[in-house]
Short mmCIF file of C-alpha atoms and ligand atoms in Angstrom, two decimals:
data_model
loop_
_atom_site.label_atom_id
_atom_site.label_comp_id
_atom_site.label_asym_id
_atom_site.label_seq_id
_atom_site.Cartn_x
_atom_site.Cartn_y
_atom_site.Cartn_z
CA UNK A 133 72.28 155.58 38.83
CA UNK A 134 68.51 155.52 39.57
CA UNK A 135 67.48 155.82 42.91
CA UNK A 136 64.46 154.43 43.90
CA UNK A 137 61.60 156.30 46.91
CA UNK A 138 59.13 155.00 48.93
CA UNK A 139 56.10 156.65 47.97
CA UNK A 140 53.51 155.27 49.58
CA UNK A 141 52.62 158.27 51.74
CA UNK A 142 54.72 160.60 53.31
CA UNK A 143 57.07 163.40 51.88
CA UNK A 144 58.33 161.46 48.51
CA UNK A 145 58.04 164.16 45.71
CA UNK A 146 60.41 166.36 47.97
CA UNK A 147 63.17 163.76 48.21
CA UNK A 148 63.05 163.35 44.38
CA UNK A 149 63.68 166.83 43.99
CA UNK A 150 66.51 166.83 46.52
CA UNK A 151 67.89 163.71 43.94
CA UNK A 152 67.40 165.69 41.00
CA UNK A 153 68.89 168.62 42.12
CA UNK A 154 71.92 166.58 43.19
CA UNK A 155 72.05 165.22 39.03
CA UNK A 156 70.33 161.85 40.27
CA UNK A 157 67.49 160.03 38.81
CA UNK A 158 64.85 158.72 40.63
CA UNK A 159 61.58 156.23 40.56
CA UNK A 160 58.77 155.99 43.12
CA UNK A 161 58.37 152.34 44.16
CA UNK A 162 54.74 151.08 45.36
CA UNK A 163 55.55 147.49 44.31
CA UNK A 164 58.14 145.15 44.56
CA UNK A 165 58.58 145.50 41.24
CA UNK A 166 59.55 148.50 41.00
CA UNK A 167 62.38 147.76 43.86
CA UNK A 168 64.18 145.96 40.66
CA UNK A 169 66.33 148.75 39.06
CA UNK A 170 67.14 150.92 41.67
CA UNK A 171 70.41 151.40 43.16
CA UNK A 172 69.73 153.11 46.40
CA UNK A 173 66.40 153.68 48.32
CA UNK A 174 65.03 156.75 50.17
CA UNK A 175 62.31 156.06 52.83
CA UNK A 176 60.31 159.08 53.60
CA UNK A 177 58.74 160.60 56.69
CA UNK A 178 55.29 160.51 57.05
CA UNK A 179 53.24 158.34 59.62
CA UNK A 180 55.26 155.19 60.61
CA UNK A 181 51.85 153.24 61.53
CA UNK A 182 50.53 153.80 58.40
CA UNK A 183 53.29 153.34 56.04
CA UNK A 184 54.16 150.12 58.02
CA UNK A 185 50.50 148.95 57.15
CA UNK A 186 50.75 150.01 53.48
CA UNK A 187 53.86 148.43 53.57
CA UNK A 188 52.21 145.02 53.88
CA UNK A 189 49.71 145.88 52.25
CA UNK A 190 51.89 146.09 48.98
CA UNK A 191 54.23 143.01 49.74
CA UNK A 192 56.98 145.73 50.33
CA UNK A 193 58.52 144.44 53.33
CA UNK A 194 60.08 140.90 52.21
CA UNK A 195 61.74 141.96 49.03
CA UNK A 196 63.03 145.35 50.82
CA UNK A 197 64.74 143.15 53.17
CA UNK A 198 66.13 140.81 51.26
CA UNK A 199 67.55 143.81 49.24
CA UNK A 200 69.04 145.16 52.63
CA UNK A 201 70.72 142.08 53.77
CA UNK A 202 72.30 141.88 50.04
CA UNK A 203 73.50 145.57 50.20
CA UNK A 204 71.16 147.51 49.28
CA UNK A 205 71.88 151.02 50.90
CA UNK A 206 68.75 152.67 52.26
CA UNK A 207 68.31 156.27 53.52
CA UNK A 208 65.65 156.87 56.21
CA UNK A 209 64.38 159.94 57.42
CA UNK A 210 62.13 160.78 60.34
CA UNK A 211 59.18 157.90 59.59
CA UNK A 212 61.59 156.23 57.33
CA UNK A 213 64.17 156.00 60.57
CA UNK A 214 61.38 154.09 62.24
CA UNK A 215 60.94 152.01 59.87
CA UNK A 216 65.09 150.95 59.68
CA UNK A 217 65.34 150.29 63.66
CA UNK A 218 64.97 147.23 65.08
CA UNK A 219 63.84 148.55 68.59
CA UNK A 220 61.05 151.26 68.90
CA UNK A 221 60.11 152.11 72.49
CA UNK A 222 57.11 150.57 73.47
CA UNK A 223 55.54 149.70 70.23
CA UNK A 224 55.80 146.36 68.29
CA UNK A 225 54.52 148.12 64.94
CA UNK A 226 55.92 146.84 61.86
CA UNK A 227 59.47 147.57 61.12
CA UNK A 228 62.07 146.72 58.58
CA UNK A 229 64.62 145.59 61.64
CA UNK A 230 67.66 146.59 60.02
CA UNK A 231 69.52 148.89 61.71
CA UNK A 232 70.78 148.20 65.01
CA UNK A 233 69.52 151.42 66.67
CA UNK A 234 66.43 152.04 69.66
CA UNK A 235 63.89 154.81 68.63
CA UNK A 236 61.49 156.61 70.38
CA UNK A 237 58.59 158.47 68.33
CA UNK A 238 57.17 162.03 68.94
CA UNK A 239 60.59 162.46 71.25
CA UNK A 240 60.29 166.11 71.67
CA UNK A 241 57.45 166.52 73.21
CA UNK A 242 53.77 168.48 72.35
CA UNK A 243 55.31 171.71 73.15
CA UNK A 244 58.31 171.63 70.17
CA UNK A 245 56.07 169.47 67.62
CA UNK A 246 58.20 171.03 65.13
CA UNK A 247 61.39 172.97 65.16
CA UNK A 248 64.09 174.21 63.34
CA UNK A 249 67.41 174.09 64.46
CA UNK A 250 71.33 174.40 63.52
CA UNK A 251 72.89 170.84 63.10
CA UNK A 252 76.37 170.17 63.80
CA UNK A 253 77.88 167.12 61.49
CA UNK A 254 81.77 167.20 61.76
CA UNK A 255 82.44 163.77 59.95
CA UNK A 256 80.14 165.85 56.81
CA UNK A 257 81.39 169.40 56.97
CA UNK A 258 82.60 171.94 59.38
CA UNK A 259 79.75 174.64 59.03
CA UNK A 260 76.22 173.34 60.29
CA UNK A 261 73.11 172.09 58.42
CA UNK A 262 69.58 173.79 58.94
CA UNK A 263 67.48 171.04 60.32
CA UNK A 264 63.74 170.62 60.54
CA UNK A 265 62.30 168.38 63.19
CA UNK A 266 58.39 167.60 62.70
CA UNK A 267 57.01 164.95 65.36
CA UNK A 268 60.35 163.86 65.16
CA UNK A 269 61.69 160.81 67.01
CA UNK A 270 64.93 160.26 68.25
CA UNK A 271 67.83 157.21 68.57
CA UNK A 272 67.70 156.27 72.04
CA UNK A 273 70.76 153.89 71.80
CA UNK A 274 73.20 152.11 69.21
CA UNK A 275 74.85 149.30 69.01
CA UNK A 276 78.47 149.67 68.66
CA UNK A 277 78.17 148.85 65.00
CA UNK A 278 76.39 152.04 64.46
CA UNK A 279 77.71 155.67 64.25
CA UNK A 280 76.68 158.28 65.74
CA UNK A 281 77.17 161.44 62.86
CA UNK A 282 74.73 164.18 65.00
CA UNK A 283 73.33 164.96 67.95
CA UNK A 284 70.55 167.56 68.99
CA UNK A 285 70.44 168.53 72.55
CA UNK A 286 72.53 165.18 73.81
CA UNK A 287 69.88 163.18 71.52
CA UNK A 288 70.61 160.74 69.03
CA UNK A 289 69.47 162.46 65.28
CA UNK A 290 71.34 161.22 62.57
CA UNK A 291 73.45 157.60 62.55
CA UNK A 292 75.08 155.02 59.83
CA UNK A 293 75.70 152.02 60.04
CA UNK A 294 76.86 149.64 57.08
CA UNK A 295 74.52 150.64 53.97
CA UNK A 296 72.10 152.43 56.39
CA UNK A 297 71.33 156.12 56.92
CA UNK A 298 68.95 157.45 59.08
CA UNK A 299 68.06 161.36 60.38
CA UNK A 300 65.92 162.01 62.77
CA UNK A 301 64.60 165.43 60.59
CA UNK A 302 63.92 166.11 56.91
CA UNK A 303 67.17 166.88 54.70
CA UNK A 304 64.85 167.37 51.88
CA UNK A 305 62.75 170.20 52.96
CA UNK A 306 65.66 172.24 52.57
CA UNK A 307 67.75 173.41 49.61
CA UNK A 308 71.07 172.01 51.81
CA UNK A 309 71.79 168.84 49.56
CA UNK A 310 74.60 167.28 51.54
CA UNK A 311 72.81 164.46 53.42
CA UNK A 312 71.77 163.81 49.84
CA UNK A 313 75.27 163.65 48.84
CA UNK A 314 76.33 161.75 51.62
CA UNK A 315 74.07 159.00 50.31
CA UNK A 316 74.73 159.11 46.94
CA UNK A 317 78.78 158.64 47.79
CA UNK A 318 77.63 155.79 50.44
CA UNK A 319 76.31 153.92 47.17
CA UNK A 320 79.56 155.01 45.00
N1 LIG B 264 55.74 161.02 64.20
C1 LIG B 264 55.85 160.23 63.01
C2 LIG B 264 55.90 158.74 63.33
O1 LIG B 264 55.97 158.37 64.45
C3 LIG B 264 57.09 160.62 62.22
C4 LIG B 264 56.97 162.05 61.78
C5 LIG B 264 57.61 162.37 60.46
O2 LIG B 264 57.96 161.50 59.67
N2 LIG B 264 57.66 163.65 60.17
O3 LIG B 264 55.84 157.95 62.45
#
């Protein structure tokens, strides 16, 4: 299995060592060529803006869809969860419009920029997950498609729905690989 990342900007090289820890291969993809092999994607945080820009820039968004709507399961996290919903407060920024989930960006305020917090995920495992929040945004609302794996503080953080993952925080700036895993089954 080779799992491909998004590495246009953004936190990239960190996911691929979360994959390779977890025995998984993995490719950066900047074209849509490189979308060919892959068997899973990761879409990093970073700056949603820009990597919505880039995005177009490299003819990424068409074939990434196209994947998506054929099965492709993607993993978003924090930009990369932008980039999945179809509804971000306020903005009409690019998007992949896949997941049927409302964001809001910077949700927590100038105050907690960043954080670090204990995550409860019951449907994953009974003890916690360390979670780090920078300029994180939040789900807002779901559809009833979607579901709803964690919440921070009565905020949306982490959902699924069909071949789509998306947290709120960064699973791979910790050594905690589960989210990881989670993925990798979703594509088993
Ligand atoms: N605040 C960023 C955005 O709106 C996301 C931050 C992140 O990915 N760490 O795109």
């Amino acid at each position: 299995m080779v799992i491909g990342v998004l590495a246009l900007q953004g936190a990239f090289i960190e996911h691929q060592k979360s994959l390779a820890a977890c025995g998984v291969d993995s490719v950066q993809v900047r074209n849509p060529k490189e979308l060919e092999n892959i068997q899973g994607l990761i879409i990093p945080g970073g700056e949603s803006t820009t990597m919505g820009k880039l995005m177009n820039q490299f003819d990424l968004f068409e074939p990434i869809i196209e994947k998506a709507h054929i099965g492709l399961p993607i993993f978003g996290t924090c930009a990369g969860l932008i980039m999945l919903a179809k509804k971000i407060v306020g903005s009409t920024q690019p998007r992949l419009n896949l997941m049927d989930i409302e964001v809001e960006r910077n949700a927590f305020g100038r105050q907690v920029e960043s954080f670090e917090t204990d995550l409860s995920i019951p449907d994953l495992r009974n003890e916690p997950i360390r979670a780090v929040f920078i300029r994180a945004p939040y789900i807002k609302s779901v559809s009833k498609d979607v579901k709803v794996l964690a919440k921070y503080e009565d905020k949306i953080v982490l959902a699924q729905q069909d071949n789509y993952l998306a947290a709120a925080f960064h699973p791979e700036l910790t050594k905690d690989l589960i989210l990881h895993q989670h993925f990798l089954n979703m594509i088993r």
